[in-house]
């Protein structure tokens, strides 16, 4: 795909409008399929997006794929130079998660190095931003980008297009807001009857929602223990844990 095109620029500008509430220099999100080694990617700063791909840094995407939090100045000189010379960012952070055969990278360019609380707050929106990537790429007809054949070789371990939208995406699986609420309650070992009380719905309606979740996870007709295994496999358990964390950071951290 030609990154430097009117279509990609328009898609990036659309993405920018939806993430403008974040008090940061730029937000980028990528979704890499490990089966095809093709990637979807958008950034709220189109010029920075062009520089990243133009410099060929996508060839080193494997360095950014290990699940967890990663600072760009810890990657290599090329990544550091792109951050500090091409933007006004003082800090750039990747948050990578693995969902089955997909690796998602949520990247933030921060205005200062003391923005750890803002990072934790923004990371909570990751599933919604991932869904934005899918919707905007589809709406603008963006092609997936081919990356080197073994991007994962460097791993250390193996239309509501709105940030306040109704959908949460994990790789190729999408859940509604109520389905995510059910998942969080299941992870708290709540029974289907207790969850139906929480949703103020009938037990039958809640069972249907749980069955829909099972079907999306590929464990239709299986016990709830299989659902927990699938949630772990797709990285959903980790995402739910992050969304419930608080970060009591003080000024001296």
PDB file of C-alpha atoms in Angstrom:
ATOM      1  CA  UNK A   1       0.000   0.000   0.000  1.00  0.00           C
ATOM      2  CA  UNK A   2       1.177   3.530  -0.789  1.00  0.00           C
ATOM      3  CA  UNK A   3       1.266   5.225   2.620  1.00  0.00           C
ATOM      4  CA  UNK A   4       1.698   8.652   1.056  1.00  0.00           C
ATOM      5  CA  UNK A   5      -1.725   8.945  -0.547  1.00  0.00           C
ATOM      6  CA  UNK A   6      -4.835  11.085  -0.220  1.00  0.00           C
ATOM      7  CA  UNK A   7      -6.831   8.047   0.925  1.00  0.00           C
ATOM      8  CA  UNK A   8      -4.478   7.255   3.808  1.00  0.00           C
ATOM      9  CA  UNK A   9      -4.257  10.936   4.783  1.00  0.00           C
ATOM     10  CA  UNK A  10      -8.049  11.187   4.925  1.00  0.00           C
ATOM     11  CA  UNK A  11      -8.266   8.012   7.036  1.00  0.00           C
ATOM     12  CA  UNK A  12      -5.635   9.348   9.463  1.00  0.00           C
ATOM     13  CA  UNK A  13      -7.499  12.667   9.753  1.00  0.00           C
ATOM     14  CA  UNK A  14     -10.734  10.794  10.474  1.00  0.00           C
ATOM     15  CA  UNK A  15      -8.937   8.776  13.134  1.00  0.00           C
ATOM     16  CA  UNK A  16      -7.512  11.987  14.600  1.00  0.00           C
ATOM     17  CA  UNK A  17     -10.990  13.447  15.111  1.00  0.00           C
ATOM     18  CA  UNK A  18     -12.031  10.437  17.173  1.00  0.00           C
ATOM     19  CA  UNK A  19      -8.978  10.439  19.460  1.00  0.00           C
ATOM     20  CA  UNK A  20      -8.625  14.220  19.808  1.00  0.00           C
ATOM     21  CA  UNK A  21      -9.824  14.061  23.417  1.00  0.00           C
ATOM     22  CA  UNK A  22      -6.497  12.486  24.409  1.00  0.00           C
ATOM     23  CA  UNK A  23      -4.093  15.154  25.621  1.00  0.00           C
ATOM     24  CA  UNK A  24      -1.161  13.789  23.605  1.00  0.00           C
ATOM     25  CA  UNK A  25       0.856  14.592  20.468  1.00  0.00           C
ATOM     26  CA  UNK A  26      -0.333  11.586  18.549  1.00  0.00           C
ATOM     27  CA  UNK A  27      -1.988   8.185  18.844  1.00  0.00           C
ATOM     28  CA  UNK A  28      -1.237   5.233  16.561  1.00  0.00           C
ATOM     29  CA  UNK A  29      -2.736   1.752  16.430  1.00  0.00           C
ATOM     30  CA  UNK A  30      -1.694  -1.315  14.442  1.00  0.00           C
ATOM     31  CA  UNK A  31      -3.048  -4.841  14.123  1.00  0.00           C
ATOM     32  CA  UNK A  32      -0.672  -7.527  12.808  1.00  0.00           C
ATOM     33  CA  UNK A  33      -1.933 -10.930  11.618  1.00  0.00           C
ATOM     34  CA  UNK A  34       0.764 -13.508  12.346  1.00  0.00           C
ATOM     35  CA  UNK A  35      -0.653 -15.936   9.769  1.00  0.00           C
ATOM     36  CA  UNK A  36      -0.336 -13.554   6.809  1.00  0.00           C
ATOM     37  CA  UNK A  37       2.251 -11.060   8.178  1.00  0.00           C
ATOM     38  CA  UNK A  38      -0.044  -8.250   7.047  1.00  0.00           C
ATOM     39  CA  UNK A  39      -0.809  -5.231   9.149  1.00  0.00           C
ATOM     40  CA  UNK A  40      -3.489  -2.532   9.463  1.00  0.00           C
ATOM     41  CA  UNK A  41      -2.184   0.760  10.806  1.00  0.00           C
ATOM     42  CA  UNK A  42      -3.416   4.305  11.464  1.00  0.00           C
ATOM     43  CA  UNK A  43      -1.970   7.359  13.192  1.00  0.00           C
ATOM     44  CA  UNK A  44      -3.549  10.652  14.230  1.00  0.00           C
ATOM     45  CA  UNK A  45      -0.463  12.449  12.829  1.00  0.00           C
ATOM     46  CA  UNK A  46      -0.360  11.680   9.102  1.00  0.00           C
ATOM     47  CA  UNK A  47       3.083  13.236   8.488  1.00  0.00           C
ATOM     48  CA  UNK A  48       4.614  11.186  11.307  1.00  0.00           C
ATOM     49  CA  UNK A  49       2.907   8.090   9.869  1.00  0.00           C
ATOM     50  CA  UNK A  50       4.556   8.748   6.471  1.00  0.00           C
ATOM     51  CA  UNK A  51       7.972   9.249   8.103  1.00  0.00           C
ATOM     52  CA  UNK A  52       7.723   5.974  10.042  1.00  0.00           C
ATOM     53  CA  UNK A  53       6.884   3.877   6.996  1.00  0.00           C
ATOM     54  CA  UNK A  54       9.157   5.885   4.693  1.00  0.00           C
ATOM     55  CA  UNK A  55      12.176   5.196   6.923  1.00  0.00           C
ATOM     56  CA  UNK A  56      11.448   1.469   6.700  1.00  0.00           C
ATOM     57  CA  UNK A  57      11.071   1.042  10.458  1.00  0.00           C
ATOM     58  CA  UNK A  58       8.161  -1.342   9.804  1.00  0.00           C
ATOM     59  CA  UNK A  59      10.857  -3.902   8.901  1.00  0.00           C
ATOM     60  CA  UNK A  60      11.736  -3.910  12.613  1.00  0.00           C
ATOM     61  CA  UNK A  61       8.141  -4.371  13.764  1.00  0.00           C
ATOM     62  CA  UNK A  62       9.162  -7.529  15.643  1.00  0.00           C
ATOM     63  CA  UNK A  63      10.936  -5.357  18.235  1.00  0.00           C
ATOM     64  CA  UNK A  64       7.573  -3.844  19.116  1.00  0.00           C
ATOM     65  CA  UNK A  65       5.530  -7.049  19.282  1.00  0.00           C
ATOM     66  CA  UNK A  66       6.403  -8.491  22.663  1.00  0.00           C
ATOM     67  CA  UNK A  67       3.286  -8.116  24.867  1.00  0.00           C
ATOM     68  CA  UNK A  68       3.652  -5.376  27.432  1.00  0.00           C
ATOM     69  CA  UNK A  69       4.641  -1.725  27.787  1.00  0.00           C
ATOM     70  CA  UNK A  70       7.673  -0.458  25.861  1.00  0.00           C
ATOM     71  CA  UNK A  71       9.410   2.918  25.534  1.00  0.00           C
ATOM     72  CA  UNK A  72      10.762   3.870  22.108  1.00  0.00           C
ATOM     73  CA  UNK A  73      14.019   5.267  23.446  1.00  0.00           C
ATOM     74  CA  UNK A  74      14.778   1.713  24.607  1.00  0.00           C
ATOM     75  CA  UNK A  75      14.394   0.226  21.095  1.00  0.00           C
ATOM     76  CA  UNK A  76      17.259   1.634  19.004  1.00  0.00           C
ATOM     77  CA  UNK A  77      18.702   4.921  17.707  1.00  0.00           C
ATOM     78  CA  UNK A  78      16.479   5.016  14.621  1.00  0.00           C
ATOM     79  CA  UNK A  79      13.286   4.802  16.652  1.00  0.00           C
ATOM     80  CA  UNK A  80      14.553   7.387  19.151  1.00  0.00           C
ATOM     81  CA  UNK A  81      15.582   9.790  16.389  1.00  0.00           C
ATOM     82  CA  UNK A  82      12.171   9.583  14.736  1.00  0.00           C
ATOM     83  CA  UNK A  83      10.453  10.489  18.011  1.00  0.00           C
ATOM     84  CA  UNK A  84      12.666  13.363  19.088  1.00  0.00           C
ATOM     85  CA  UNK A  85      13.532  14.903  15.717  1.00  0.00           C
ATOM     86  CA  UNK A  86      10.227  14.532  13.873  1.00  0.00           C
ATOM     87  CA  UNK A  87       7.805  15.429  16.683  1.00  0.00           C
ATOM     88  CA  UNK A  88       7.638  17.509  19.823  1.00  0.00           C
ATOM     89  CA  UNK A  89       7.125  14.359  21.874  1.00  0.00           C
ATOM     90  CA  UNK A  90       9.271  13.844  24.945  1.00  0.00           C
ATOM     91  CA  UNK A  91       8.111  10.256  25.334  1.00  0.00           C
ATOM     92  CA  UNK A  92       6.667   7.574  23.064  1.00  0.00           C
ATOM     93  CA  UNK A  93       5.187   4.400  24.474  1.00  0.00           C
ATOM     94  CA  UNK A  94       3.914   1.176  22.878  1.00  0.00           C
ATOM     95  CA  UNK A  95       1.394  -1.082  24.575  1.00  0.00           C
ATOM     96  CA  UNK A  96       1.326  -4.439  22.777  1.00  0.00           C
ATOM     97  CA  UNK A  97      -1.106  -7.286  23.373  1.00  0.00           C
ATOM     98  CA  UNK A  98      -1.580 -10.647  21.700  1.00  0.00           C
ATOM     99  CA  UNK A  99      -5.062 -11.918  20.810  1.00  0.00           C
ATOM    100  CA  UNK A 100      -4.788 -15.359  19.259  1.00  0.00           C
ATOM    101  CA  UNK A 101      -3.084 -14.918  15.882  1.00  0.00           C
ATOM    102  CA  UNK A 102      -3.167 -11.122  16.107  1.00  0.00           C
ATOM    103  CA  UNK A 103      -0.792  -8.704  17.796  1.00  0.00           C
ATOM    104  CA  UNK A 104      -2.136  -5.219  18.457  1.00  0.00           C
ATOM    105  CA  UNK A 105       0.159  -2.277  19.152  1.00  0.00           C
ATOM    106  CA  UNK A 106      -1.309   0.860  20.729  1.00  0.00           C
ATOM    107  CA  UNK A 107       1.263   3.669  20.545  1.00  0.00           C
ATOM    108  CA  UNK A 108       1.199   7.100  22.194  1.00  0.00           C
ATOM    109  CA  UNK A 109       3.451  10.137  21.667  1.00  0.00           C
ATOM    110  CA  UNK A 110       3.435  12.119  24.921  1.00  0.00           C
ATOM    111  CA  UNK A 111       4.154  15.822  25.412  1.00  0.00           C
ATOM    112  CA  UNK A 112       6.312  15.273  28.479  1.00  0.00           C
ATOM    113  CA  UNK A 113       8.060  12.444  30.310  1.00  0.00           C
ATOM    114  CA  UNK A 114       5.943  12.802  33.449  1.00  0.00           C
ATOM    115  CA  UNK A 115       2.707  11.646  31.856  1.00  0.00           C
ATOM    116  CA  UNK A 116       2.451   8.181  33.362  1.00  0.00           C
ATOM    117  CA  UNK A 117      -1.022   8.736  34.739  1.00  0.00           C
ATOM    118  CA  UNK A 118      -2.259   9.877  31.323  1.00  0.00           C
ATOM    119  CA  UNK A 119      -0.736   6.734  29.776  1.00  0.00           C
ATOM    120  CA  UNK A 120      -2.658   4.474  32.139  1.00  0.00           C
ATOM    121  CA  UNK A 121      -5.895   6.313  31.424  1.00  0.00           C
ATOM    122  CA  UNK A 122      -5.443   6.184  27.643  1.00  0.00           C
ATOM    123  CA  UNK A 123      -4.562   2.467  27.661  1.00  0.00           C
ATOM    124  CA  UNK A 124      -8.028   1.782  29.072  1.00  0.00           C
ATOM    125  CA  UNK A 125      -9.457   2.888  25.716  1.00  0.00           C
ATOM    126  CA  UNK A 126      -7.340   0.428  23.698  1.00  0.00           C
ATOM    127  CA  UNK A 127     -10.126  -2.019  22.682  1.00  0.00           C
ATOM    128  CA  UNK A 128     -12.259   0.875  21.422  1.00  0.00           C
ATOM    129  CA  UNK A 129      -9.339   2.361  19.496  1.00  0.00           C
ATOM    130  CA  UNK A 130      -8.683  -1.068  17.964  1.00  0.00           C
ATOM    131  CA  UNK A 131     -12.268  -1.134  16.783  1.00  0.00           C
ATOM    132  CA  UNK A 132     -11.794   2.338  15.255  1.00  0.00           C
ATOM    133  CA  UNK A 133      -8.846   0.976  13.253  1.00  0.00           C
ATOM    134  CA  UNK A 134     -11.040  -1.762  11.801  1.00  0.00           C
ATOM    135  CA  UNK A 135     -13.966   0.528  10.981  1.00  0.00           C
ATOM    136  CA  UNK A 136     -11.978   3.430   9.486  1.00  0.00           C
ATOM    137  CA  UNK A 137      -9.735   1.122   7.432  1.00  0.00           C
ATOM    138  CA  UNK A 138     -12.835  -0.534   5.993  1.00  0.00           C
ATOM    139  CA  UNK A 139     -14.667   2.750   5.366  1.00  0.00           C
ATOM    140  CA  UNK A 140     -11.700   4.204   3.461  1.00  0.00           C
ATOM    141  CA  UNK A 141     -10.805   0.990   1.637  1.00  0.00           C
ATOM    142  CA  UNK A 142      -7.263   0.809   3.019  1.00  0.00           C
ATOM    143  CA  UNK A 143      -5.183  -2.189   2.002  1.00  0.00           C
ATOM    144  CA  UNK A 144      -3.272  -4.215   4.552  1.00  0.00           C
ATOM    145  CA  UNK A 145       0.502  -3.686   4.516  1.00  0.00           C
ATOM    146  CA  UNK A 146       2.846  -6.629   4.000  1.00  0.00           C
ATOM    147  CA  UNK A 147       5.667  -6.764   6.543  1.00  0.00           C
ATOM    148  CA  UNK A 148       8.770  -9.025   6.538  1.00  0.00           C
ATOM    149  CA  UNK A 149       8.058 -12.752   6.545  1.00  0.00           C
ATOM    150  CA  UNK A 150       9.054 -13.331  10.160  1.00  0.00           C
ATOM    151  CA  UNK A 151       8.084 -10.190  12.109  1.00  0.00           C
ATOM    152  CA  UNK A 152       7.528 -12.300  15.193  1.00  0.00           C
ATOM    153  CA  UNK A 153      11.043 -13.768  15.011  1.00  0.00           C
ATOM    154  CA  UNK A 154      12.317 -11.084  17.375  1.00  0.00           C
ATOM    155  CA  UNK A 155       9.644 -11.783  19.985  1.00  0.00           C
ATOM    156  CA  UNK A 156      10.960 -12.737  23.396  1.00  0.00           C
ATOM    157  CA  UNK A 157       7.827 -14.791  24.013  1.00  0.00           C
ATOM    158  CA  UNK A 158       5.808 -16.578  21.707  1.00  0.00           C
ATOM    159  CA  UNK A 159     -20.794   1.964  12.211  1.00  0.00           C
ATOM    160  CA  UNK A 160     -19.973   3.279  15.711  1.00  0.00           C
ATOM    161  CA  UNK A 161     -16.670   4.808  14.743  1.00  0.00           C
ATOM    162  CA  UNK A 162     -16.388   6.818  17.945  1.00  0.00           C
ATOM    163  CA  UNK A 163     -14.061   6.447  20.911  1.00  0.00           C
ATOM    164  CA  UNK A 164     -17.192   6.296  23.065  1.00  0.00           C
ATOM    165  CA  UNK A 165     -18.700   3.674  20.772  1.00  0.00           C
ATOM    166  CA  UNK A 166     -20.399   0.404  21.576  1.00  0.00           C
ATOM    167  CA  UNK A 167     -17.767  -2.065  20.417  1.00  0.00           C
ATOM    168  CA  UNK A 168     -14.529  -3.551  21.723  1.00  0.00           C
ATOM    169  CA  UNK A 169     -12.140  -5.418  19.414  1.00  0.00           C
ATOM    170  CA  UNK A 170      -9.545  -8.078  20.213  1.00  0.00           C
ATOM    171  CA  UNK A 171      -7.838  -9.251  17.033  1.00  0.00           C
ATOM    172  CA  UNK A 172     -10.654 -10.471  14.778  1.00  0.00           C
ATOM    173  CA  UNK A 173     -13.220 -10.755  17.601  1.00  0.00           C
ATOM    174  CA  UNK A 174     -15.620  -7.923  18.421  1.00  0.00           C
ATOM    175  CA  UNK A 175     -17.808  -7.611  21.516  1.00  0.00           C
ATOM    176  CA  UNK A 176     -20.615  -5.216  22.423  1.00  0.00           C
ATOM    177  CA  UNK A 177     -20.443  -3.126  25.573  1.00  0.00           C
ATOM    178  CA  UNK A 178     -22.898  -5.440  27.370  1.00  0.00           C
ATOM    179  CA  UNK A 179     -20.950  -8.507  26.283  1.00  0.00           C
ATOM    180  CA  UNK A 180     -17.808  -6.945  27.763  1.00  0.00           C
ATOM    181  CA  UNK A 181     -19.671  -6.269  31.005  1.00  0.00           C
ATOM    182  CA  UNK A 182     -20.727  -9.923  31.077  1.00  0.00           C
ATOM    183  CA  UNK A 183     -17.145 -11.039  30.416  1.00  0.00           C
ATOM    184  CA  UNK A 184     -15.807  -8.893  33.263  1.00  0.00           C
ATOM    185  CA  UNK A 185     -18.408 -10.344  35.622  1.00  0.00           C
ATOM    186  CA  UNK A 186     -17.643 -13.898  34.492  1.00  0.00           C
ATOM    187  CA  UNK A 187     -13.979 -13.229  35.258  1.00  0.00           C
ATOM    188  CA  UNK A 188     -15.116 -12.212  38.750  1.00  0.00           C
ATOM    189  CA  UNK A 189     -16.727 -15.692  38.977  1.00  0.00           C
ATOM    190  CA  UNK A 190     -20.249 -14.308  39.003  1.00  0.00           C
ATOM    191  CA  UNK A 191     -22.988 -16.760  38.057  1.00  0.00           C
ATOM    192  CA  UNK A 192     -25.236 -16.189  35.009  1.00  0.00           C
ATOM    193  CA  UNK A 193     -28.123 -15.512  37.405  1.00  0.00           C
ATOM    194  CA  UNK A 194     -26.130 -12.825  39.250  1.00  0.00           C
ATOM    195  CA  UNK A 195     -25.139 -11.247  35.934  1.00  0.00           C
ATOM    196  CA  UNK A 196     -28.771 -11.168  34.798  1.00  0.00           C
ATOM    197  CA  UNK A 197     -29.615  -9.250  37.986  1.00  0.00           C
ATOM    198  CA  UNK A 198     -26.809  -6.791  37.204  1.00  0.00           C
ATOM    199  CA  UNK A 199     -28.179  -6.247  33.681  1.00  0.00           C
ATOM    200  CA  UNK A 200     -31.799  -6.141  34.899  1.00  0.00           C
ATOM    201  CA  UNK A 201     -32.721  -8.781  32.345  1.00  0.00           C
ATOM    202  CA  UNK A 202     -34.111 -12.307  32.426  1.00  0.00           C
ATOM    203  CA  UNK A 203     -31.911 -15.314  33.082  1.00  0.00           C
ATOM    204  CA  UNK A 204     -32.737 -16.592  29.579  1.00  0.00           C
ATOM    205  CA  UNK A 205     -31.589 -13.304  27.982  1.00  0.00           C
ATOM    206  CA  UNK A 206     -28.294 -13.455  29.873  1.00  0.00           C
ATOM    207  CA  UNK A 207     -27.748 -17.100  28.908  1.00  0.00           C
ATOM    208  CA  UNK A 208     -28.247 -16.102  25.270  1.00  0.00           C
ATOM    209  CA  UNK A 209     -25.640 -13.331  25.644  1.00  0.00           C
ATOM    210  CA  UNK A 210     -23.172 -15.796  27.199  1.00  0.00           C
ATOM    211  CA  UNK A 211     -23.795 -18.249  24.356  1.00  0.00           C
ATOM    212  CA  UNK A 212     -23.082 -15.452  21.848  1.00  0.00           C
ATOM    213  CA  UNK A 213     -19.783 -14.792  23.656  1.00  0.00           C
ATOM    214  CA  UNK A 214     -18.940 -18.500  23.529  1.00  0.00           C
ATOM    215  CA  UNK A 215     -19.652 -18.631  19.810  1.00  0.00           C
ATOM    216  CA  UNK A 216     -17.406 -15.636  19.106  1.00  0.00           C
ATOM    217  CA  UNK A 217     -14.626 -17.277  21.132  1.00  0.00           C
ATOM    218  CA  UNK A 218     -15.013 -20.558  19.254  1.00  0.00           C
ATOM    219  CA  UNK A 219     -16.210 -22.574  22.249  1.00  0.00           C
ATOM    220  CA  UNK A 220     -19.933 -22.864  21.564  1.00  0.00           C
ATOM    221  CA  UNK A 221     -21.579 -25.504  23.746  1.00  0.00           C
ATOM    222  CA  UNK A 222     -18.552 -25.732  26.051  1.00  0.00           C
ATOM    223  CA  UNK A 223     -18.525 -25.141  29.828  1.00  0.00           C
ATOM    224  CA  UNK A 224     -17.570 -21.782  31.293  1.00  0.00           C
ATOM    225  CA  UNK A 225     -14.093 -23.107  32.098  1.00  0.00           C
ATOM    226  CA  UNK A 226     -13.447 -23.216  28.343  1.00  0.00           C
ATOM    227  CA  UNK A 227     -14.556 -19.579  28.102  1.00  0.00           C
ATOM    228  CA  UNK A 228     -11.930 -18.602  30.694  1.00  0.00           C
ATOM    229  CA  UNK A 229      -9.263 -20.464  28.710  1.00  0.00           C
ATOM    230  CA  UNK A 230     -10.306 -18.666  25.499  1.00  0.00           C
ATOM    231  CA  UNK A 231     -10.335 -15.272  27.231  1.00  0.00           C
ATOM    232  CA  UNK A 232      -6.768 -15.892  28.360  1.00  0.00           C
ATOM    233  CA  UNK A 233      -5.712 -17.042  24.882  1.00  0.00           C
ATOM    234  CA  UNK A 234      -7.056 -13.911  23.174  1.00  0.00           C
ATOM    235  CA  UNK A 235      -5.586 -11.539  25.771  1.00  0.00           C
ATOM    236  CA  UNK A 236      -9.028 -10.397  26.932  1.00  0.00           C
ATOM    237  CA  UNK A 237      -8.435 -11.317  30.569  1.00  0.00           C
ATOM    238  CA  UNK A 238      -5.345  -9.070  30.589  1.00  0.00           C
ATOM    239  CA  UNK A 239      -7.256  -6.191  29.030  1.00  0.00           C
ATOM    240  CA  UNK A 240     -10.044  -6.478  31.613  1.00  0.00           C
ATOM    241  CA  UNK A 241      -7.465  -6.508  34.413  1.00  0.00           C
ATOM    242  CA  UNK A 242      -5.811  -3.352  33.057  1.00  0.00           C
ATOM    243  CA  UNK A 243      -9.176  -1.594  32.900  1.00  0.00           C
ATOM    244  CA  UNK A 244      -9.729  -2.198  36.621  1.00  0.00           C
ATOM    245  CA  UNK A 245      -6.260  -1.122  37.727  1.00  0.00           C
ATOM    246  CA  UNK A 246      -5.573   2.174  39.443  1.00  0.00           C
ATOM    247  CA  UNK A 247      -2.180   3.852  39.269  1.00  0.00           C
ATOM    248  CA  UNK A 248      -1.406   5.747  42.484  1.00  0.00           C
ATOM    249  CA  UNK A 249       1.598   7.546  41.019  1.00  0.00           C
ATOM    250  CA  UNK A 250       3.066  10.432  42.956  1.00  0.00           C
ATOM    251  CA  UNK A 251       5.059  13.389  41.703  1.00  0.00           C
ATOM    252  CA  UNK A 252       8.362  11.742  42.640  1.00  0.00           C
ATOM    253  CA  UNK A 253       7.909   8.656  40.420  1.00  0.00           C
TER     254      UNK A 253
END
